[in-house]
PDB file of C-alpha atoms and ligand atoms in Angstrom:
ATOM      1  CA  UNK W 264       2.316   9.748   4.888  1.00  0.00           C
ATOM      2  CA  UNK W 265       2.101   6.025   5.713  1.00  0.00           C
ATOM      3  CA  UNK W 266       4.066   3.893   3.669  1.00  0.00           C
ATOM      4  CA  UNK W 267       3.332   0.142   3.027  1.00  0.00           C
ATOM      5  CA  UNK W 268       5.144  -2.398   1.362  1.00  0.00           C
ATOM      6  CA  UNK W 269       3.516  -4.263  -1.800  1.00  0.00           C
ATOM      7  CA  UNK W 270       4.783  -7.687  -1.249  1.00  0.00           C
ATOM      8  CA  UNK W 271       4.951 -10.936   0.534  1.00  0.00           C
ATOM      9  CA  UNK W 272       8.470 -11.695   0.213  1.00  0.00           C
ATOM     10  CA  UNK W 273       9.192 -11.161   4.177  1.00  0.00           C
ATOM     11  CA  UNK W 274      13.065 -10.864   3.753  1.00  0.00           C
ATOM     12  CA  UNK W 275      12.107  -7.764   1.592  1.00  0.00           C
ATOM     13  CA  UNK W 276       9.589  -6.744   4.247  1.00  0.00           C
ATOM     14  CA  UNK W 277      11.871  -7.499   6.772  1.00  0.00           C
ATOM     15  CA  UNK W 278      14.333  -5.125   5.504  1.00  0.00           C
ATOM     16  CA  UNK W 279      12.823  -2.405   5.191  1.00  0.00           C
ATOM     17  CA  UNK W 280      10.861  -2.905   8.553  1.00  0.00           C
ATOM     18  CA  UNK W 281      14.353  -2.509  10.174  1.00  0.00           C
ATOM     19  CA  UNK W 282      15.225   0.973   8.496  1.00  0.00           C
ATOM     20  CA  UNK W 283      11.741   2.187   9.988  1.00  0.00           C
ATOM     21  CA  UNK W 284       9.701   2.532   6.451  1.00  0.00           C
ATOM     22  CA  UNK W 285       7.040  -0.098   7.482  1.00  0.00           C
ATOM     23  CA  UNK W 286       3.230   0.879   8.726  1.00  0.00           C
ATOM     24  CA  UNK W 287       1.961  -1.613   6.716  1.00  0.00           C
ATOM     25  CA  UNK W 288       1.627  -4.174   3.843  1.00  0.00           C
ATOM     26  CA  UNK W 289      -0.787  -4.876   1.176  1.00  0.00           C
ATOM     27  CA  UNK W 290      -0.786  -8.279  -1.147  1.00  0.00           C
ATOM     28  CA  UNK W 291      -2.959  -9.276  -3.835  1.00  0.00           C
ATOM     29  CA  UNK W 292      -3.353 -13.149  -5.259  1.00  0.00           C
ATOM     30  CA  UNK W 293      -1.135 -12.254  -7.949  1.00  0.00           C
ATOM     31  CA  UNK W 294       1.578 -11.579  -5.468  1.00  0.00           C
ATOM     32  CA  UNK W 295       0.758 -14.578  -3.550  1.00  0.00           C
ATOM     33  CA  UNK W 296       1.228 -16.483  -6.605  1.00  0.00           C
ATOM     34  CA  UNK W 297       4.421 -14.807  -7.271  1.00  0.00           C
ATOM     35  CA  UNK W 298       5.394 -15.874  -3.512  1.00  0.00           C
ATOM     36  CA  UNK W 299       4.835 -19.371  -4.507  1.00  0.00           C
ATOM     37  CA  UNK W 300       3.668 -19.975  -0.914  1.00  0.00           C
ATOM     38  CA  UNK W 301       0.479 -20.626   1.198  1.00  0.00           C
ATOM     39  CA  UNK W 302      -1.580 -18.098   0.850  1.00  0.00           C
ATOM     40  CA  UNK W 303      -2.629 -17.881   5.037  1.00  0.00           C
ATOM     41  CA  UNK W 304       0.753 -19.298   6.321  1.00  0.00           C
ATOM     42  CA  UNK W 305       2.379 -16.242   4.316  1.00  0.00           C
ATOM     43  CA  UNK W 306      -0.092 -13.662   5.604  1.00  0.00           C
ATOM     44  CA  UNK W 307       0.421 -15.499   9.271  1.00  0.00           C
ATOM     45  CA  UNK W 308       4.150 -14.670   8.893  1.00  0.00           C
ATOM     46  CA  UNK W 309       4.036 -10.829   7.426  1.00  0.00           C
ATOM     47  CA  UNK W 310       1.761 -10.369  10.413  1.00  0.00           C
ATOM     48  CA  UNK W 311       3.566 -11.212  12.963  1.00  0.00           C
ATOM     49  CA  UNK W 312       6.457  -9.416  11.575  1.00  0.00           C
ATOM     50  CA  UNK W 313       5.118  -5.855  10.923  1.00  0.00           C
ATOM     51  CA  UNK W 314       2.539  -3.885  13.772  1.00  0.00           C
ATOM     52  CA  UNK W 315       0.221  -2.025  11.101  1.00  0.00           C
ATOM     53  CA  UNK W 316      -2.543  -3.306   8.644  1.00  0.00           C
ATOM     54  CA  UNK W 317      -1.397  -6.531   6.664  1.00  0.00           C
ATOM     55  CA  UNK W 318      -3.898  -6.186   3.651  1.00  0.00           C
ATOM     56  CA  UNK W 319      -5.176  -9.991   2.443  1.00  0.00           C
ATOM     57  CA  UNK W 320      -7.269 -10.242  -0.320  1.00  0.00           C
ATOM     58  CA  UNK W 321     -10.887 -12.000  -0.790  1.00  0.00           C
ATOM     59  CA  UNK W 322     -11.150 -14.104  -3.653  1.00  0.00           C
ATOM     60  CA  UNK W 323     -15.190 -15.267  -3.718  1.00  0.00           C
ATOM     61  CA  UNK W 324     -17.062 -12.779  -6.349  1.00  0.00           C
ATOM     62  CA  UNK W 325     -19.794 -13.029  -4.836  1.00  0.00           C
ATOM     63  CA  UNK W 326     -20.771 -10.897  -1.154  1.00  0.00           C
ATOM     64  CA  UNK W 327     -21.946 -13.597   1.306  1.00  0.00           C
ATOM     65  CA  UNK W 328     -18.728 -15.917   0.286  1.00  0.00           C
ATOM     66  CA  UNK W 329     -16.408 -12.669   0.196  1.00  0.00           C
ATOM     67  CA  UNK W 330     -17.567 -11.919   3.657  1.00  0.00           C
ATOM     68  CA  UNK W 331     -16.964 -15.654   4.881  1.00  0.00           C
ATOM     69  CA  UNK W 332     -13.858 -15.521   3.730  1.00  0.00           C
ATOM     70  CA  UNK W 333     -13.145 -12.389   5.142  1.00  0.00           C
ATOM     71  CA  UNK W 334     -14.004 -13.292   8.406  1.00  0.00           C
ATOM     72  CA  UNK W 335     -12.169 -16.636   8.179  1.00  0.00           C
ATOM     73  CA  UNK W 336      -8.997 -14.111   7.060  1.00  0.00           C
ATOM     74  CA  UNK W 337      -9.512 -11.966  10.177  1.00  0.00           C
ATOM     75  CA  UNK W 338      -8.619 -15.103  12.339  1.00  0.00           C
ATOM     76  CA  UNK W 339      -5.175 -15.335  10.853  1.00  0.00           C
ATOM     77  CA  UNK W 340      -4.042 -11.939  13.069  1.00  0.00           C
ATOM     78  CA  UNK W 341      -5.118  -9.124  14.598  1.00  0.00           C
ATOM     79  CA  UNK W 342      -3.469  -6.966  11.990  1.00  0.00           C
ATOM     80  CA  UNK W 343      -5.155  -8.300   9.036  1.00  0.00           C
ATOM     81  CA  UNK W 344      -7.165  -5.995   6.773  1.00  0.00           C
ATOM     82  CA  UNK W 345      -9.962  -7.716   4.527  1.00  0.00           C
ATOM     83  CA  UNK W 346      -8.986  -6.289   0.965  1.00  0.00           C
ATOM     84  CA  UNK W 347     -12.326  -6.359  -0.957  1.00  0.00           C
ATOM     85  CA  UNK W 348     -12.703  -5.653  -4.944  1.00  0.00           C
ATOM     86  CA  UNK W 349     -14.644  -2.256  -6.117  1.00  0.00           C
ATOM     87  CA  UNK W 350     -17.984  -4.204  -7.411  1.00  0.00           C
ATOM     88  CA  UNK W 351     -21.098  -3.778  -6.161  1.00  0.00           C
ATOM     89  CA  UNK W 352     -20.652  -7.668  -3.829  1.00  0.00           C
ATOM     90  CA  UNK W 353     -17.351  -6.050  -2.554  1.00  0.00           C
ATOM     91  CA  UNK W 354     -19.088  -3.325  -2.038  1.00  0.00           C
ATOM     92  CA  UNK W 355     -22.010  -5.355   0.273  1.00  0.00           C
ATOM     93  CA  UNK W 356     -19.090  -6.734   1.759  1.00  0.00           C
ATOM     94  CA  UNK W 357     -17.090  -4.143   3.085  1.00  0.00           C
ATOM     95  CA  UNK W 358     -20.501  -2.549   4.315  1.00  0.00           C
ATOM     96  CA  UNK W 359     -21.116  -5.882   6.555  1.00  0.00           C
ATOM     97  CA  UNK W 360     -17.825  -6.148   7.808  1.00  0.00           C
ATOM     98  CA  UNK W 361     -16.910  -2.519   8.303  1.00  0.00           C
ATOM     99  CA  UNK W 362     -20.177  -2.508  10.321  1.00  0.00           C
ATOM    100  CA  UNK W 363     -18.782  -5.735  12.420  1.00  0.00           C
ATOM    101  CA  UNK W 364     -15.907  -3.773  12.772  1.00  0.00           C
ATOM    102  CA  UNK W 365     -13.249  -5.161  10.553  1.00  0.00           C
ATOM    103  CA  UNK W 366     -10.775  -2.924   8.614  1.00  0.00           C
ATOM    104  CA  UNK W 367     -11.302  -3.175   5.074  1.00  0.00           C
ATOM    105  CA  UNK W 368      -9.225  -2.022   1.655  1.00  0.00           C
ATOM    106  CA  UNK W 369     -11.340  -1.645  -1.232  1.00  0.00           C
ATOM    107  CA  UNK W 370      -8.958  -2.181  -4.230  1.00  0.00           C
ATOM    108  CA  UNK W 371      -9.290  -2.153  -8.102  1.00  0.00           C
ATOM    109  CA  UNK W 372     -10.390   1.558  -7.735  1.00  0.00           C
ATOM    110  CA  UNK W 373     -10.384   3.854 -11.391  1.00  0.00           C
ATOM    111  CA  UNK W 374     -12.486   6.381 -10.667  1.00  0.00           C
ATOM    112  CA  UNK W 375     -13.419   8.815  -8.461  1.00  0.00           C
ATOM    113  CA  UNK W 376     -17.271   7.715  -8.833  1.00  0.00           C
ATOM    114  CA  UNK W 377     -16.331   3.879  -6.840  1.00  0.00           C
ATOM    115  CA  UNK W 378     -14.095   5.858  -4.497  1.00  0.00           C
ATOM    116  CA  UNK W 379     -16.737   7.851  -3.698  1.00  0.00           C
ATOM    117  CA  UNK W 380     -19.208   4.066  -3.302  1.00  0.00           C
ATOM    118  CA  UNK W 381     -16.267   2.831  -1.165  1.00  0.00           C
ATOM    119  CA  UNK W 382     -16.221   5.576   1.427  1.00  0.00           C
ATOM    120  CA  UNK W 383     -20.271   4.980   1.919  1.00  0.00           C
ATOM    121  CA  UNK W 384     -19.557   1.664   2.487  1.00  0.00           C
ATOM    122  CA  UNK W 385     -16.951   2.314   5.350  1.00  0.00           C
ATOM    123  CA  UNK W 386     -14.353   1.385   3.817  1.00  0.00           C
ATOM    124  CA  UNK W 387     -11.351   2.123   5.812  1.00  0.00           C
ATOM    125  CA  UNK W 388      -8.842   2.134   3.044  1.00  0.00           C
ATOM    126  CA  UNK W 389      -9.308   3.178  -1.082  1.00  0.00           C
ATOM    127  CA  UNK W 390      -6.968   1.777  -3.488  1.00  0.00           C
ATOM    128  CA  UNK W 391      -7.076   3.671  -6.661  1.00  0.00           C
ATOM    129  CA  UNK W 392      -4.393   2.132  -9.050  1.00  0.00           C
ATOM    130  CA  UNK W 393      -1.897   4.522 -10.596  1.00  0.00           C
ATOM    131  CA  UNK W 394      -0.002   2.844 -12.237  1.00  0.00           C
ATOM    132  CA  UNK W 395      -2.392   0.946 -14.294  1.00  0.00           C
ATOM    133  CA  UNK W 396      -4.177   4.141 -15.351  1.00  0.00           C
ATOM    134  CA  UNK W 397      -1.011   5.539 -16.639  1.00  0.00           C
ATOM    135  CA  UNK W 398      -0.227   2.579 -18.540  1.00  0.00           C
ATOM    136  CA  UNK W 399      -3.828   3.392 -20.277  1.00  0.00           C
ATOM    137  CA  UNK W 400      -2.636   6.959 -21.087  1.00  0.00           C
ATOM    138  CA  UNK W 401      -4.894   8.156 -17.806  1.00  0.00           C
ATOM    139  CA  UNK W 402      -3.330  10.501 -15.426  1.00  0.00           C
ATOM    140  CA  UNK W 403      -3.408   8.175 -12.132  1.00  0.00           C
ATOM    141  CA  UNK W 404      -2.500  10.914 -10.124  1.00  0.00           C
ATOM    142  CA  UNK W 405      -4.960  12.792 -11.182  1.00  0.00           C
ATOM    143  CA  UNK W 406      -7.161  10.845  -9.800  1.00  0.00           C
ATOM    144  CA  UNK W 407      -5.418  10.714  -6.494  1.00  0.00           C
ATOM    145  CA  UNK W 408      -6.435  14.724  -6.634  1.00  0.00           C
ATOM    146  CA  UNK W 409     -10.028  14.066  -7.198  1.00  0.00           C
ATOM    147  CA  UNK W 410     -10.429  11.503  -4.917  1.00  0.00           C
ATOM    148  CA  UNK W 411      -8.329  13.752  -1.985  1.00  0.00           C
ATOM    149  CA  UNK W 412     -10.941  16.728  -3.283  1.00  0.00           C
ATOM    150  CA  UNK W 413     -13.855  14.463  -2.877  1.00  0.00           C
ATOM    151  CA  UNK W 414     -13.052  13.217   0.913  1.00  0.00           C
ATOM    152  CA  UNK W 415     -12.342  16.460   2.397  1.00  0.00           C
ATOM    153  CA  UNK W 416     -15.015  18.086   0.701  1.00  0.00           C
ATOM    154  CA  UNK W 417     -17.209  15.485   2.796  1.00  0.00           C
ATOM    155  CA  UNK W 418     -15.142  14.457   5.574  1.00  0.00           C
ATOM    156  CA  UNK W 419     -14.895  10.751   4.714  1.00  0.00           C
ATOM    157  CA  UNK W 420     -12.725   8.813   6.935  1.00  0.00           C
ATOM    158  CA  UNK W 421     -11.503   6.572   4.312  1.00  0.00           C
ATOM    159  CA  UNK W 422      -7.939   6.614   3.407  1.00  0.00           C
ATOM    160  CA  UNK W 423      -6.417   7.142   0.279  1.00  0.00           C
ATOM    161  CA  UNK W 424      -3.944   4.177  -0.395  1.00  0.00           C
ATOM    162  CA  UNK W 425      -2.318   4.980  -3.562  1.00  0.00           C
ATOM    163  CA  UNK W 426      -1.393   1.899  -5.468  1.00  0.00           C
ATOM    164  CA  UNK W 427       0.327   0.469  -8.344  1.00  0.00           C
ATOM    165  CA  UNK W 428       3.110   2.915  -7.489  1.00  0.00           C
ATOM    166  CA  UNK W 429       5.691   2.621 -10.554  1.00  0.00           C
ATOM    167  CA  UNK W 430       8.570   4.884  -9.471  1.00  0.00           C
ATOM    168  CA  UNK W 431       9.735   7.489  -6.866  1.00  0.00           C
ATOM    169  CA  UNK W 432       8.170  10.289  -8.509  1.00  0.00           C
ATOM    170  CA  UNK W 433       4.523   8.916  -8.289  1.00  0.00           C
ATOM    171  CA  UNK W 434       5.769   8.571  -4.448  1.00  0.00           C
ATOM    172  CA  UNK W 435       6.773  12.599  -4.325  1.00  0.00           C
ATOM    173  CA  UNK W 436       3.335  13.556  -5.892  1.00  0.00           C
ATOM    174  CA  UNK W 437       1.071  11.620  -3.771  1.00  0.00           C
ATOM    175  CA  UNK W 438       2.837  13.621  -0.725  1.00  0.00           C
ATOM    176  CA  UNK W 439       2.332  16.468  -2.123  1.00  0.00           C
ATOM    177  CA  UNK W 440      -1.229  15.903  -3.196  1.00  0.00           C
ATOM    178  CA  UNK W 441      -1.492  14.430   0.461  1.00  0.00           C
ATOM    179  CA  UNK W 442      -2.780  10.597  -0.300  1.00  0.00           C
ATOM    180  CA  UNK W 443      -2.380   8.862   3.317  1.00  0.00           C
ATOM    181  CA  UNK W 444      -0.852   6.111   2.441  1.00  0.00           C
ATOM    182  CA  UNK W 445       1.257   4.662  -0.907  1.00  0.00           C
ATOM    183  CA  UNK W 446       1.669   0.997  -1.434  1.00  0.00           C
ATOM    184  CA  UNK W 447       4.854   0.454  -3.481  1.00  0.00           C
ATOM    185  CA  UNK W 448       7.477  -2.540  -4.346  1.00  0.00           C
ATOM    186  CA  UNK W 449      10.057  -2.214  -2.086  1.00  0.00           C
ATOM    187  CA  UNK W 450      12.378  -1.237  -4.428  1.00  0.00           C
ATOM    188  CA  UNK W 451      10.827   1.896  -4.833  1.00  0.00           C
ATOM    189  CA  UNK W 452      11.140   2.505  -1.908  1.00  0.00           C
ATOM    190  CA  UNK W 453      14.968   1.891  -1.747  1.00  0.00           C
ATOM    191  CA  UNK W 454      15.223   4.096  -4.638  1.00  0.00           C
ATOM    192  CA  UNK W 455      13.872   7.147  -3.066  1.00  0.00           C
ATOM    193  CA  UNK W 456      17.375   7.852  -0.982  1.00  0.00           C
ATOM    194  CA  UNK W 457      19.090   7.415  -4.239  1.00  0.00           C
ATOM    195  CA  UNK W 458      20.649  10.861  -4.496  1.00  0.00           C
ATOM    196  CA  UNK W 459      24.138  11.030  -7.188  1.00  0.00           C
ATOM    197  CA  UNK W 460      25.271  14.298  -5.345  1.00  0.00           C
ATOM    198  CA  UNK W 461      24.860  12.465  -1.795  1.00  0.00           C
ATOM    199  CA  UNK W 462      27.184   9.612  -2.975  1.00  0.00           C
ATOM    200  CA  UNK W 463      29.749  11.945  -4.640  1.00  0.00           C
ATOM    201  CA  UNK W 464      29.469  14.031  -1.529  1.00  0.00           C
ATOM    202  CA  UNK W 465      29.971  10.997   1.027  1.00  0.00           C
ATOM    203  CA  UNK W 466      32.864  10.014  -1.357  1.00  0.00           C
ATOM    204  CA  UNK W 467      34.778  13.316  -0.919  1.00  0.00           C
ATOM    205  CA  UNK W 468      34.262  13.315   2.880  1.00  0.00           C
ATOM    206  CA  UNK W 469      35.453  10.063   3.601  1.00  0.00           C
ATOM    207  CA  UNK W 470      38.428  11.030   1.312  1.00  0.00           C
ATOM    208  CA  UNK W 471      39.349  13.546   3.141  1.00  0.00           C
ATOM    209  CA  UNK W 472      38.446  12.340   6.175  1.00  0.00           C
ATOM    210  CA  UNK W 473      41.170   9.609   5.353  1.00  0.00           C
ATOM    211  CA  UNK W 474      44.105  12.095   5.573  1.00  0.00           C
ATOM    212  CA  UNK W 475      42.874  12.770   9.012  1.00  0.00           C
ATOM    213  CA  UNK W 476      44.037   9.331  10.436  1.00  0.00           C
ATOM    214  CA  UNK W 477      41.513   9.468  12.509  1.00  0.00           C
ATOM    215  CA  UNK W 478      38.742   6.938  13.410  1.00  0.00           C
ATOM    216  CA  UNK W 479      35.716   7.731  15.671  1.00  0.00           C
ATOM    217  CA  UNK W 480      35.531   4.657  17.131  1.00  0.00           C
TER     218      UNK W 480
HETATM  219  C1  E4P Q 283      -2.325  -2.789  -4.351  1.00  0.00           C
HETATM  220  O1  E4P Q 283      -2.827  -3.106  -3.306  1.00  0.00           O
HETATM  221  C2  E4P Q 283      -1.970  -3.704  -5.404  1.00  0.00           C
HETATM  222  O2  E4P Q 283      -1.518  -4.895  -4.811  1.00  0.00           O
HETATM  223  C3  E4P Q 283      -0.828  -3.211  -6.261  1.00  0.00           C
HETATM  224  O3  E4P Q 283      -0.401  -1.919  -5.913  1.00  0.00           O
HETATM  225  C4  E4P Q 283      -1.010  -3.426  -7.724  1.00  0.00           C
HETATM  226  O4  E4P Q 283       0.135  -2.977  -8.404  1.00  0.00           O
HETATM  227  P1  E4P Q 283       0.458  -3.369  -9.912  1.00  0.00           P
HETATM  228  O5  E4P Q 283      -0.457  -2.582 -10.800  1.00  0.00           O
HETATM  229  O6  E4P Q 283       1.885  -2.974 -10.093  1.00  0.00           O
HETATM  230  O7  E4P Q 283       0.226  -4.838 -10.025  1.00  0.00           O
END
């Protein structure tokens, strides 16, 4: 399972890159606003920091514009991915720049139905929200399920980029359910090597590795 980080705050991204946990990053314009920086100097800088897919979003409504924009977005790097909205424009969009060739993440997916639209179109990458259904009372991983169903039944290509990750355990069951790829703050991601019997373990080592008087090094 890939594993991208849902941010632009590069020391976070930077951080994490280090440890190894970095294939990619996705950002949205409401973490760009967060950022409080320029929108394509930011995305020029997460680029060049991390090799895989930097996810920048469009922000015209309608197709033409979204597809300008996209291609204006696709001169920042070589790594970035045109992130497109689930309506039927984004939709037009991803099919004309798929078909040019340029890696696209439809987001704002909530059903299986526009995951299903957003494989026709080519899209290379499906973001169906989790955490945003659940806050609805919908099962979000549920629809991680239907939508892993759905592609295999028919061999789409698109990946499944499981979004609006809220906590470790939504991380556990889109492995297990086998979604490619989850998005997630990066303090999720810390969180999953959280372990109380690891630390309580360590502690008892190094205790007793202290009556040793030894060092390694
Ligand atoms: C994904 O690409 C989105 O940026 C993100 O996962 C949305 O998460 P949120 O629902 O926590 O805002």
């Amino acid at each position: 399972m890939k594993f991208f980080v849902d941010s632009a705050d590069l020391d976070q991204i930077a951080q994490l890159n280090d440890v190894g946990l970095v294939d990619g990053v996705t950002t949205n314009p409401s973490i760009i606003a967060k950022s409080g920086r320029d929108f394509k100097e930011v995305i020029a800088e997460i680029c060049a920091l991390v090799e895989g897919p930097v996810s920048a979003e469009v922000t015209a409504i309608k197709a033409d514009e979204m597809i300008a924009e996209g291609r204006l977005l696709r001169k920042i790097a070589p790594n970035v991915c045109v992130k497109l909205p689930l309506t039927m424009d984004g939709l037009t969009a991803c099919n004309k720049l798929s078909a040019e060739e340029v890696p696209t993440n439809v987001t704002l997916c909530f059903s299986a139905n526009q995951a299903i639209l957003a494989a026709k179109c080519g899209a290379s990458f499906i973001s169906p929200f989790i955490g945003r259904l659940d806050d609805i009372n919908i099962d979000g991983l549920e629809l991680i399920e239907e939508i892993r169903t759905i592609y295999d039944n028919y061999g789409y290509e698109t990946e499944i980029l499981a979004a609006s990750i809220r906590s470790v355990n939504h991380i556990k069951e889109c492995a297990i359910i086998g979604a490619d790829v989850i998005t997630s703050p990066p303090d999720v991601i810390r969180k999953m090597a959280d372990h109380p019997l690891t630390d309580k373990g360590l502690a008892a080592f190094l205790k007793d590795w202290e009556k040793t008087g030894q060092t390694i090094l």
